[in-house]
């Protein structure tokens, strides 16, 4: 390996110190080892160390693109360029990993993964729209009007969830729903609500 001669010398010195420490430990543990046996143990220890280093390096590269906030900030343009190409970029901070990814792809994922569970009914000439299993109900003179009311309710709920509800036991599982609402336009939410709403009952 070519490079800075001073760095190479430091690495050689560190390797020699490590070998001397291992030899000292071996002599304490197994004072009857021959020179050949000791050499074999040293070779095994060195291979184990290399394997551990490779495993750690592969783990970091497969999970985290930027191991620190500073790294991500320095390469922020690269992060955005990668997401524009459709890549997800991971950033580690204080032992936790976050992901930066294209918003449209994330929205599309939630669009298909989160079911609207909309039910429609007619009552006294008014259309009632509700989301089964969720506390959202709206009414209007038409199906479109009732669904537009649901969009407004979802917007208000998303704001409340971010501000104070996300930690509540009966609300914390609505994370994906809130992300879908936040990432979608009104028209996109209407499309999502109409996905399985069907026709109002006569």
Short mmCIF file of N, CA and C in Angstrom, two decimals, residues 7-193:
data_model
loop_
_atom_site.label_atom_id
_atom_site.label_comp_id
_atom_site.label_asym_id
_atom_site.label_seq_id
_atom_site.Cartn_x
_atom_site.Cartn_y
_atom_site.Cartn_z
N UNK A 7 2.80 7.89 7.86
CA UNK A 7 1.61 7.14 8.26
C UNK A 7 1.89 5.64 8.24
N UNK A 8 2.60 5.20 7.21
CA UNK A 8 2.95 3.78 7.11
C UNK A 8 3.79 3.35 8.31
N UNK A 9 4.76 4.20 8.68
CA UNK A 9 5.62 3.87 9.82
C UNK A 9 4.80 3.80 11.11
N UNK A 10 3.84 4.72 11.27
CA UNK A 10 2.99 4.70 12.46
C UNK A 10 2.16 3.43 12.51
N UNK A 11 1.63 3.03 11.36
CA UNK A 11 0.83 1.81 11.31
C UNK A 11 1.68 0.59 11.64
N UNK A 12 2.92 0.56 11.12
CA UNK A 12 3.82 -0.56 11.43
C UNK A 12 4.12 -0.61 12.92
N UNK A 13 4.35 0.56 13.51
CA UNK A 13 4.64 0.61 14.94
C UNK A 13 3.45 0.13 15.76
N UNK A 14 2.24 0.54 15.34
CA UNK A 14 1.04 0.11 16.06
C UNK A 14 0.87 -1.41 15.95
N UNK A 15 1.12 -1.95 14.74
CA UNK A 15 0.99 -3.39 14.55
C UNK A 15 2.00 -4.13 15.42
N UNK A 16 3.23 -3.60 15.52
CA UNK A 16 4.26 -4.24 16.33
C UNK A 16 3.87 -4.21 17.81
N UNK A 17 3.30 -3.09 18.27
CA UNK A 17 2.87 -2.99 19.65
C UNK A 17 1.74 -3.98 19.95
N UNK A 18 0.81 -4.12 18.99
CA UNK A 18 -0.29 -5.06 19.16
C UNK A 18 0.24 -6.49 19.25
N UNK A 19 1.18 -6.82 18.35
CA UNK A 19 1.75 -8.17 18.34
C UNK A 19 2.49 -8.45 19.66
N UNK A 20 3.23 -7.45 20.15
CA UNK A 20 3.96 -7.64 21.40
C UNK A 20 2.99 -7.85 22.56
N UNK A 21 1.87 -7.13 22.55
CA UNK A 21 0.89 -7.29 23.63
C UNK A 21 0.26 -8.68 23.59
N UNK A 22 -0.06 -9.13 22.36
CA UNK A 22 -0.66 -10.46 22.23
C UNK A 22 0.33 -11.54 22.66
N UNK A 23 1.58 -11.38 22.26
CA UNK A 23 2.60 -12.36 22.66
C UNK A 23 2.72 -12.40 24.19
N UNK A 24 2.72 -11.24 24.83
CA UNK A 24 2.80 -11.20 26.28
C UNK A 24 1.63 -11.90 26.93
N UNK A 25 0.41 -11.69 26.40
CA UNK A 25 -0.77 -12.35 26.95
C UNK A 25 -0.69 -13.86 26.76
N UNK A 26 -0.19 -14.28 25.58
CA UNK A 26 -0.08 -15.71 25.31
C UNK A 26 0.93 -16.38 26.25
N UNK A 27 2.03 -15.69 26.52
CA UNK A 27 3.04 -16.26 27.40
C UNK A 27 2.51 -16.43 28.82
N UNK A 28 1.61 -15.53 29.22
CA UNK A 28 1.00 -15.65 30.55
C UNK A 28 0.01 -16.80 30.58
N UNK A 29 -0.83 -16.87 29.49
CA UNK A 29 -1.88 -17.88 29.46
C UNK A 29 -1.31 -19.28 29.19
N UNK A 30 -0.38 -19.35 28.25
CA UNK A 30 0.16 -20.66 27.83
C UNK A 30 1.69 -20.56 27.73
N UNK A 31 2.36 -20.64 28.86
CA UNK A 31 3.82 -20.45 28.85
C UNK A 31 4.58 -21.55 28.10
N UNK A 32 3.95 -22.67 27.81
CA UNK A 32 4.63 -23.78 27.13
C UNK A 32 4.51 -23.74 25.61
N UNK A 33 3.91 -22.69 25.06
CA UNK A 33 3.77 -22.60 23.60
C UNK A 33 5.14 -22.54 22.93
N UNK A 34 5.26 -23.29 21.81
CA UNK A 34 6.48 -23.18 21.01
C UNK A 34 6.38 -21.96 20.11
N UNK A 35 7.52 -21.60 19.50
CA UNK A 35 7.53 -20.45 18.60
C UNK A 35 6.57 -20.67 17.43
N UNK A 36 6.54 -21.91 16.91
CA UNK A 36 5.65 -22.21 15.79
C UNK A 36 4.19 -22.10 16.17
N UNK A 37 3.85 -22.59 17.36
CA UNK A 37 2.46 -22.51 17.83
C UNK A 37 2.05 -21.06 18.07
N UNK A 38 2.98 -20.29 18.63
CA UNK A 38 2.70 -18.87 18.88
C UNK A 38 2.47 -18.13 17.57
N UNK A 39 3.26 -18.45 16.56
CA UNK A 39 3.10 -17.82 15.25
C UNK A 39 1.71 -18.14 14.69
N UNK A 40 1.30 -19.41 14.83
CA UNK A 40 -0.02 -19.79 14.34
C UNK A 40 -1.13 -19.03 15.03
N UNK A 41 -1.03 -18.85 16.35
CA UNK A 41 -2.03 -18.10 17.09
C UNK A 41 -2.06 -16.64 16.64
N UNK A 42 -0.89 -16.05 16.43
CA UNK A 42 -0.83 -14.67 15.97
C UNK A 42 -1.51 -14.51 14.61
N UNK A 43 -1.26 -15.46 13.71
CA UNK A 43 -1.89 -15.40 12.39
C UNK A 43 -3.41 -15.49 12.53
N UNK A 44 -3.89 -16.38 13.39
CA UNK A 44 -5.34 -16.52 13.60
C UNK A 44 -5.94 -15.25 14.17
N UNK A 45 -5.25 -14.66 15.17
CA UNK A 45 -5.76 -13.42 15.77
C UNK A 45 -5.82 -12.30 14.74
N UNK A 46 -4.80 -12.22 13.90
CA UNK A 46 -4.78 -11.17 12.88
C UNK A 46 -5.92 -11.35 11.89
N UNK A 47 -6.20 -12.59 11.51
CA UNK A 47 -7.30 -12.85 10.57
C UNK A 47 -8.64 -12.52 11.20
N UNK A 48 -8.80 -12.83 12.48
CA UNK A 48 -10.03 -12.50 13.18
C UNK A 48 -10.24 -10.98 13.23
N UNK A 49 -9.16 -10.26 13.48
CA UNK A 49 -9.25 -8.80 13.53
C UNK A 49 -9.64 -8.22 12.17
N UNK A 50 -9.02 -8.77 11.10
CA UNK A 50 -9.36 -8.29 9.75
C UNK A 50 -10.81 -8.59 9.42
N UNK A 51 -11.29 -9.79 9.79
CA UNK A 51 -12.68 -10.16 9.51
C UNK A 51 -13.66 -9.26 10.27
N UNK A 52 -13.33 -8.95 11.51
CA UNK A 52 -14.19 -8.06 12.30
C UNK A 52 -14.23 -6.66 11.70
N UNK A 53 -13.07 -6.19 11.23
CA UNK A 53 -13.02 -4.86 10.61
C UNK A 53 -13.83 -4.83 9.33
N UNK A 54 -13.73 -5.90 8.52
CA UNK A 54 -14.51 -5.96 7.28
C UNK A 54 -16.00 -5.98 7.58
N UNK A 55 -16.41 -6.78 8.58
CA UNK A 55 -17.82 -6.87 8.93
C UNK A 55 -18.37 -5.52 9.39
N UNK A 56 -17.57 -4.83 10.23
CA UNK A 56 -18.01 -3.51 10.71
C UNK A 56 -18.13 -2.52 9.57
N UNK A 57 -17.13 -2.57 8.65
CA UNK A 57 -17.15 -1.65 7.51
C UNK A 57 -18.35 -1.93 6.61
N UNK A 58 -18.63 -3.20 6.34
CA UNK A 58 -19.75 -3.57 5.48
C UNK A 58 -21.07 -3.20 6.13
N UNK A 59 -21.17 -3.37 7.46
CA UNK A 59 -22.40 -3.02 8.16
C UNK A 59 -22.66 -1.52 8.07
N UNK A 60 -21.62 -0.74 8.29
CA UNK A 60 -21.79 0.72 8.22
C UNK A 60 -22.19 1.16 6.82
N UNK A 61 -21.55 0.58 5.80
CA UNK A 61 -21.82 1.02 4.43
C UNK A 61 -23.20 0.60 3.97
N UNK A 62 -23.72 -0.54 4.50
CA UNK A 62 -25.01 -1.01 4.05
C UNK A 62 -26.16 -0.31 4.76
N UNK A 63 -25.90 0.27 5.93
CA UNK A 63 -26.97 0.88 6.70
C UNK A 63 -26.91 2.40 6.67
N UNK A 64 -25.75 2.98 6.80
CA UNK A 64 -25.62 4.42 6.94
C UNK A 64 -24.70 4.99 5.86
N UNK A 65 -25.24 5.94 5.10
CA UNK A 65 -24.42 6.61 4.08
C UNK A 65 -23.54 7.68 4.70
N UNK A 66 -24.09 8.39 5.69
CA UNK A 66 -23.34 9.45 6.36
C UNK A 66 -23.36 9.17 7.86
N UNK A 67 -22.22 8.88 8.46
CA UNK A 67 -22.18 8.47 9.86
C UNK A 67 -22.40 9.59 10.86
N UNK A 68 -22.53 10.83 10.38
CA UNK A 68 -22.74 11.95 11.30
C UNK A 68 -23.49 13.07 10.59
N UNK A 69 -24.07 13.95 11.41
CA UNK A 69 -24.74 15.13 10.87
C UNK A 69 -23.77 16.00 10.09
N UNK A 70 -22.55 16.14 10.60
CA UNK A 70 -21.55 16.97 9.93
C UNK A 70 -21.24 16.44 8.54
N UNK A 71 -21.15 15.12 8.40
CA UNK A 71 -20.89 14.53 7.10
C UNK A 71 -22.02 14.82 6.13
N UNK A 72 -23.26 14.67 6.59
CA UNK A 72 -24.41 14.95 5.73
C UNK A 72 -24.48 16.42 5.35
N UNK A 73 -24.16 17.31 6.29
CA UNK A 73 -24.19 18.74 6.01
C UNK A 73 -23.12 19.11 4.98
N UNK A 74 -21.94 18.53 5.13
CA UNK A 74 -20.86 18.81 4.18
C UNK A 74 -21.21 18.35 2.78
N UNK A 75 -21.94 17.22 2.69
CA UNK A 75 -22.27 16.64 1.39
C UNK A 75 -23.76 16.79 1.08
N UNK A 76 -24.37 17.88 1.57
CA UNK A 76 -25.82 18.02 1.45
C UNK A 76 -26.27 18.05 -0.01
N UNK A 77 -25.52 18.70 -0.88
CA UNK A 77 -25.88 18.71 -2.29
C UNK A 77 -25.88 17.29 -2.86
N UNK A 78 -24.89 16.49 -2.45
CA UNK A 78 -24.84 15.11 -2.90
C UNK A 78 -26.05 14.32 -2.40
N UNK A 79 -26.47 14.62 -1.16
CA UNK A 79 -27.64 13.96 -0.61
C UNK A 79 -28.87 14.26 -1.47
N UNK A 80 -29.07 15.54 -1.79
CA UNK A 80 -30.23 15.92 -2.60
C UNK A 80 -30.13 15.38 -4.02
N UNK A 81 -28.92 15.39 -4.58
CA UNK A 81 -28.74 14.82 -5.92
C UNK A 81 -29.11 13.34 -5.94
N UNK A 82 -28.73 12.63 -4.88
CA UNK A 82 -29.03 11.20 -4.81
C UNK A 82 -30.53 10.96 -4.71
N UNK A 83 -31.23 11.77 -3.90
CA UNK A 83 -32.67 11.57 -3.76
C UNK A 83 -33.40 11.91 -5.06
N UNK A 84 -32.89 12.89 -5.81
CA UNK A 84 -33.50 13.22 -7.10
C UNK A 84 -33.37 12.06 -8.09
N UNK A 85 -32.34 11.24 -7.89
CA UNK A 85 -32.18 10.05 -8.74
C UNK A 85 -32.97 8.87 -8.22
N UNK A 86 -33.73 9.08 -7.13
CA UNK A 86 -34.57 8.02 -6.60
C UNK A 86 -33.97 7.23 -5.47
N UNK A 87 -32.79 7.62 -4.99
CA UNK A 87 -32.12 6.89 -3.90
C UNK A 87 -32.60 7.36 -2.54
N UNK A 88 -32.56 6.46 -1.58
CA UNK A 88 -32.74 6.83 -0.18
C UNK A 88 -31.35 6.99 0.44
N UNK A 89 -31.15 8.05 1.20
CA UNK A 89 -29.86 8.34 1.82
C UNK A 89 -30.03 8.31 3.33
N UNK A 90 -29.18 7.55 4.01
CA UNK A 90 -29.29 7.43 5.46
C UNK A 90 -28.23 8.28 6.16
N UNK A 91 -28.62 8.86 7.29
CA UNK A 91 -27.75 9.73 8.08
C UNK A 91 -27.86 9.29 9.54
N UNK A 92 -26.73 9.08 10.18
CA UNK A 92 -26.71 8.69 11.59
C UNK A 92 -26.45 9.90 12.47
N UNK A 93 -27.12 9.91 13.63
CA UNK A 93 -26.89 10.97 14.62
C UNK A 93 -27.18 10.41 16.00
N UNK A 94 -26.19 10.42 16.85
CA UNK A 94 -26.32 9.95 18.22
C UNK A 94 -26.90 8.54 18.28
N UNK A 95 -26.40 7.67 17.41
CA UNK A 95 -26.79 6.27 17.43
C UNK A 95 -28.09 5.94 16.73
N UNK A 96 -28.74 6.93 16.14
CA UNK A 96 -30.00 6.67 15.43
C UNK A 96 -29.85 7.07 13.97
N UNK A 97 -30.47 6.29 13.10
CA UNK A 97 -30.39 6.55 11.66
C UNK A 97 -31.68 7.16 11.16
N UNK A 98 -31.55 8.19 10.32
CA UNK A 98 -32.68 8.80 9.64
C UNK A 98 -32.48 8.64 8.14
N UNK A 99 -33.57 8.77 7.40
CA UNK A 99 -33.48 8.57 5.95
C UNK A 99 -34.02 9.79 5.22
N UNK A 100 -33.33 10.19 4.17
CA UNK A 100 -33.78 11.24 3.26
C UNK A 100 -34.15 10.55 1.96
N UNK A 101 -35.38 10.76 1.50
CA UNK A 101 -35.83 10.06 0.30
C UNK A 101 -36.78 10.94 -0.49
N UNK A 102 -37.05 10.61 -1.76
CA UNK A 102 -37.96 11.43 -2.56
C UNK A 102 -39.37 11.43 -1.97
N UNK A 103 -39.92 12.62 -1.79
CA UNK A 103 -41.23 12.74 -1.16
C UNK A 103 -42.33 12.07 -1.99
N UNK A 104 -42.22 12.14 -3.32
CA UNK A 104 -43.28 11.55 -4.13
C UNK A 104 -43.30 10.03 -4.01
N UNK A 105 -42.14 9.42 -3.87
CA UNK A 105 -42.09 7.98 -3.70
C UNK A 105 -42.63 7.56 -2.34
N UNK A 106 -42.32 8.35 -1.31
CA UNK A 106 -42.84 8.06 0.02
C UNK A 106 -44.35 8.22 0.05
N UNK A 107 -44.85 9.28 -0.59
CA UNK A 107 -46.31 9.50 -0.66
C UNK A 107 -47.00 8.35 -1.39
N UNK A 108 -46.41 7.91 -2.51
CA UNK A 108 -47.00 6.81 -3.26
C UNK A 108 -47.05 5.53 -2.42
N UNK A 109 -46.01 5.32 -1.62
CA UNK A 109 -46.00 4.15 -0.74
C UNK A 109 -47.15 4.22 0.26
N UNK A 110 -47.33 5.38 0.91
CA UNK A 110 -48.41 5.53 1.88
C UNK A 110 -49.78 5.47 1.19
N UNK A 111 -49.87 6.00 -0.03
CA UNK A 111 -51.12 5.99 -0.78
C UNK A 111 -51.66 4.56 -0.92
N UNK A 112 -50.75 3.63 -1.18
CA UNK A 112 -51.17 2.23 -1.38
C UNK A 112 -51.20 1.44 -0.09
N UNK A 113 -50.37 1.83 0.89
CA UNK A 113 -50.27 1.05 2.12
C UNK A 113 -51.36 1.39 3.15
N UNK A 114 -51.82 2.64 3.14
CA UNK A 114 -52.82 3.08 4.12
C UNK A 114 -54.20 3.01 3.46
N UNK A 115 -55.09 2.26 4.05
CA UNK A 115 -56.43 2.13 3.49
C UNK A 115 -57.34 3.25 4.00
N UNK A 116 -58.09 3.92 3.10
CA UNK A 116 -58.97 5.00 3.57
C UNK A 116 -60.20 4.47 4.32
N UNK A 117 -60.69 3.30 3.95
CA UNK A 117 -61.85 2.67 4.59
C UNK A 117 -63.04 3.64 4.67
N UNK A 118 -63.35 4.25 3.53
CA UNK A 118 -64.45 5.21 3.47
C UNK A 118 -65.77 4.49 3.25
N UNK A 119 -66.77 4.89 4.01
CA UNK A 119 -68.13 4.39 3.84
C UNK A 119 -69.05 5.58 3.58
N UNK A 120 -69.97 5.41 2.61
CA UNK A 120 -70.89 6.47 2.24
C UNK A 120 -72.33 6.02 2.45
N UNK A 121 -73.17 6.98 2.83
CA UNK A 121 -74.59 6.69 2.99
C UNK A 121 -75.39 7.95 2.71
N UNK A 122 -76.65 7.77 2.31
CA UNK A 122 -77.56 8.90 2.10
C UNK A 122 -78.50 9.01 3.29
N UNK A 123 -78.63 10.21 3.80
CA UNK A 123 -79.54 10.45 4.93
C UNK A 123 -80.27 11.76 4.70
N UNK A 124 -81.59 11.64 4.47
CA UNK A 124 -82.42 12.84 4.26
C UNK A 124 -81.86 13.72 3.15
N UNK A 125 -81.44 13.08 2.07
CA UNK A 125 -80.94 13.83 0.92
C UNK A 125 -79.53 14.33 1.07
N UNK A 126 -78.85 14.00 2.14
CA UNK A 126 -77.47 14.40 2.35
C UNK A 126 -76.57 13.17 2.28
N UNK A 127 -75.35 13.36 1.79
CA UNK A 127 -74.38 12.28 1.72
C UNK A 127 -73.51 12.32 2.97
N UNK A 128 -73.46 11.19 3.67
CA UNK A 128 -72.64 11.07 4.86
C UNK A 128 -71.40 10.23 4.49
N UNK A 129 -70.22 10.76 4.78
CA UNK A 129 -68.96 10.05 4.53
C UNK A 129 -68.24 9.86 5.85
N UNK A 130 -67.86 8.63 6.14
CA UNK A 130 -67.08 8.36 7.35
C UNK A 130 -65.96 7.39 7.03
N UNK A 131 -64.93 7.40 7.88
CA UNK A 131 -63.79 6.51 7.71
C UNK A 131 -63.88 5.45 8.80
N UNK A 132 -64.19 4.23 8.40
CA UNK A 132 -64.41 3.14 9.36
C UNK A 132 -63.19 2.93 10.24
N UNK A 133 -63.43 2.92 11.56
CA UNK A 133 -62.34 2.71 12.51
C UNK A 133 -61.54 3.95 12.83
N UNK A 134 -61.93 5.09 12.24
CA UNK A 134 -61.23 6.35 12.50
C UNK A 134 -62.26 7.43 12.84
N UNK A 135 -61.90 8.42 13.63
CA UNK A 135 -62.88 9.41 14.11
C UNK A 135 -63.11 10.55 13.12
N UNK A 136 -63.43 10.20 11.86
CA UNK A 136 -63.64 11.24 10.85
C UNK A 136 -64.98 10.99 10.17
N UNK A 137 -65.82 12.01 10.16
CA UNK A 137 -67.11 11.94 9.50
C UNK A 137 -67.43 13.30 8.91
N UNK A 138 -68.09 13.29 7.75
CA UNK A 138 -68.44 14.55 7.10
C UNK A 138 -69.72 14.34 6.31
N UNK A 139 -70.36 15.43 5.97
CA UNK A 139 -71.56 15.33 5.13
C UNK A 139 -71.56 16.44 4.10
N UNK A 140 -72.29 16.21 3.02
CA UNK A 140 -72.40 17.20 1.96
C UNK A 140 -73.58 16.89 1.08
N UNK A 141 -73.89 17.81 0.18
CA UNK A 141 -75.02 17.59 -0.72
C UNK A 141 -74.67 16.58 -1.81
N UNK A 142 -73.37 16.36 -2.03
CA UNK A 142 -72.91 15.39 -3.01
C UNK A 142 -71.79 14.55 -2.39
N UNK A 143 -71.42 13.47 -3.12
CA UNK A 143 -70.29 12.65 -2.66
C UNK A 143 -69.03 13.49 -2.61
N UNK A 144 -68.78 14.27 -3.66
CA UNK A 144 -67.58 15.10 -3.69
C UNK A 144 -67.54 16.06 -2.51
N UNK A 145 -68.70 16.66 -2.19
CA UNK A 145 -68.75 17.60 -1.07
C UNK A 145 -68.44 16.92 0.25
N UNK A 146 -68.97 15.71 0.43
CA UNK A 146 -68.70 14.98 1.67
C UNK A 146 -67.23 14.60 1.78
N UNK A 147 -66.63 14.18 0.67
CA UNK A 147 -65.21 13.81 0.69
C UNK A 147 -64.32 15.03 0.93
N UNK A 148 -64.71 16.18 0.37
CA UNK A 148 -63.95 17.40 0.63
C UNK A 148 -63.98 17.77 2.11
N UNK A 149 -65.11 17.50 2.77
CA UNK A 149 -65.18 17.73 4.21
C UNK A 149 -64.23 16.80 4.97
N UNK A 150 -64.08 15.57 4.50
CA UNK A 150 -63.13 14.66 5.13
C UNK A 150 -61.70 15.15 4.98
N UNK A 151 -61.39 15.72 3.82
CA UNK A 151 -60.04 16.27 3.61
C UNK A 151 -59.75 17.35 4.64
N UNK A 152 -60.70 18.24 4.87
CA UNK A 152 -60.51 19.30 5.87
C UNK A 152 -60.31 18.70 7.26
N UNK A 153 -61.08 17.68 7.59
CA UNK A 153 -60.94 17.04 8.90
C UNK A 153 -59.57 16.39 9.04
N UNK A 154 -59.09 15.77 7.99
CA UNK A 154 -57.78 15.13 8.02
C UNK A 154 -56.66 16.15 8.19
N UNK A 155 -56.80 17.29 7.52
CA UNK A 155 -55.80 18.35 7.66
C UNK A 155 -55.72 18.83 9.12
N UNK A 156 -56.87 19.07 9.72
CA UNK A 156 -56.90 19.53 11.11
C UNK A 156 -56.32 18.47 12.03
N UNK A 157 -56.66 17.22 11.77
CA UNK A 157 -56.16 16.15 12.62
C UNK A 157 -54.63 16.04 12.52
N UNK A 158 -54.09 16.15 11.31
CA UNK A 158 -52.64 16.04 11.13
C UNK A 158 -51.91 17.11 11.93
N UNK A 159 -52.45 18.33 11.94
CA UNK A 159 -51.85 19.40 12.73
C UNK A 159 -51.91 19.08 14.23
N UNK A 160 -53.06 18.60 14.69
CA UNK A 160 -53.19 18.25 16.11
C UNK A 160 -52.28 17.09 16.47
N UNK A 161 -52.15 16.13 15.58
CA UNK A 161 -51.31 14.96 15.84
C UNK A 161 -49.86 15.38 16.02
N UNK A 162 -49.38 16.23 15.13
CA UNK A 162 -47.99 16.70 15.23
C UNK A 162 -47.78 17.52 16.50
N UNK A 163 -48.80 18.28 16.90
CA UNK A 163 -48.64 19.18 18.05
C UNK A 163 -48.77 18.47 19.39
N UNK A 164 -49.70 17.49 19.49
CA UNK A 164 -49.94 16.97 20.84
C UNK A 164 -50.45 15.53 20.92
N UNK A 165 -50.84 14.93 19.80
CA UNK A 165 -51.51 13.64 19.88
C UNK A 165 -50.60 12.44 19.61
N UNK A 166 -49.43 12.68 19.03
CA UNK A 166 -48.64 11.54 18.54
C UNK A 166 -48.19 10.59 19.64
N UNK A 167 -48.10 11.07 20.87
CA UNK A 167 -47.69 10.19 21.96
C UNK A 167 -48.84 9.48 22.64
N UNK A 168 -50.08 9.83 22.31
CA UNK A 168 -51.23 9.21 22.95
C UNK A 168 -51.42 7.78 22.44
N UNK A 169 -51.70 6.82 23.33
CA UNK A 169 -51.80 5.42 22.92
C UNK A 169 -52.81 5.18 21.79
N UNK A 170 -53.92 5.89 21.77
CA UNK A 170 -54.94 5.68 20.75
C UNK A 170 -54.71 6.50 19.49
N UNK A 171 -53.57 7.18 19.41
CA UNK A 171 -53.27 7.99 18.22
C UNK A 171 -51.90 7.66 17.60
N UNK A 172 -51.00 7.07 18.37
CA UNK A 172 -49.63 6.91 17.88
C UNK A 172 -49.55 6.03 16.63
N UNK A 173 -50.51 5.11 16.46
CA UNK A 173 -50.47 4.23 15.29
C UNK A 173 -50.93 4.92 14.01
N UNK A 174 -51.35 6.18 14.11
CA UNK A 174 -51.79 6.92 12.92
C UNK A 174 -50.64 7.67 12.25
N UNK A 175 -49.40 7.31 12.59
CA UNK A 175 -48.24 7.99 12.00
C UNK A 175 -48.28 7.96 10.48
N UNK A 176 -48.52 6.80 9.89
CA UNK A 176 -48.51 6.69 8.43
C UNK A 176 -49.62 7.53 7.81
N UNK A 177 -50.80 7.53 8.43
CA UNK A 177 -51.90 8.36 7.93
C UNK A 177 -51.52 9.82 7.93
N UNK A 178 -50.92 10.29 9.01
CA UNK A 178 -50.54 11.70 9.12
C UNK A 178 -49.49 12.05 8.06
N UNK A 179 -48.53 11.15 7.82
CA UNK A 179 -47.52 11.43 6.79
C UNK A 179 -48.16 11.52 5.42
N UNK A 180 -49.13 10.64 5.14
CA UNK A 180 -49.83 10.70 3.86
C UNK A 180 -50.54 12.04 3.69
N UNK A 181 -51.23 12.49 4.74
CA UNK A 181 -51.94 13.77 4.67
C UNK A 181 -50.95 14.91 4.45
N UNK A 182 -49.84 14.89 5.18
CA UNK A 182 -48.86 15.97 5.09
C UNK A 182 -48.22 16.04 3.71
N UNK A 183 -47.99 14.90 3.09
CA UNK A 183 -47.28 14.85 1.81
C UNK A 183 -48.20 15.02 0.60
N UNK A 184 -49.52 15.05 0.82
CA UNK A 184 -50.47 15.06 -0.29
C UNK A 184 -51.14 16.41 -0.46
N UNK A 185 -51.46 16.72 -1.70
CA UNK A 185 -52.30 17.89 -1.98
C UNK A 185 -53.75 17.51 -1.72
N UNK A 186 -54.66 18.50 -1.73
CA UNK A 186 -56.08 18.19 -1.53
C UNK A 186 -56.59 17.26 -2.61
N UNK A 187 -56.21 17.49 -3.85
CA UNK A 187 -56.66 16.64 -4.95
C UNK A 187 -56.15 15.21 -4.77
N UNK A 188 -54.91 15.06 -4.31
CA UNK A 188 -54.36 13.72 -4.10
C UNK A 188 -55.08 13.00 -2.96
N UNK A 189 -55.45 13.74 -1.93
CA UNK A 189 -56.22 13.14 -0.84
C UNK A 189 -57.62 12.74 -1.30
N UNK A 190 -58.23 13.55 -2.14
CA UNK A 190 -59.55 13.19 -2.69
C UNK A 190 -59.45 11.92 -3.52
N UNK A 191 -58.40 11.81 -4.31
CA UNK A 191 -58.19 10.60 -5.10
C UNK A 191 -58.04 9.39 -4.19
N UNK A 192 -57.30 9.56 -3.10
CA UNK A 192 -57.09 8.46 -2.15
C UNK A 192 -58.40 8.07 -1.47
N UNK A 193 -59.19 9.06 -1.03
CA UNK A 193 -60.45 8.78 -0.35
C UNK A 193 -61.44 8.09 -1.29
#
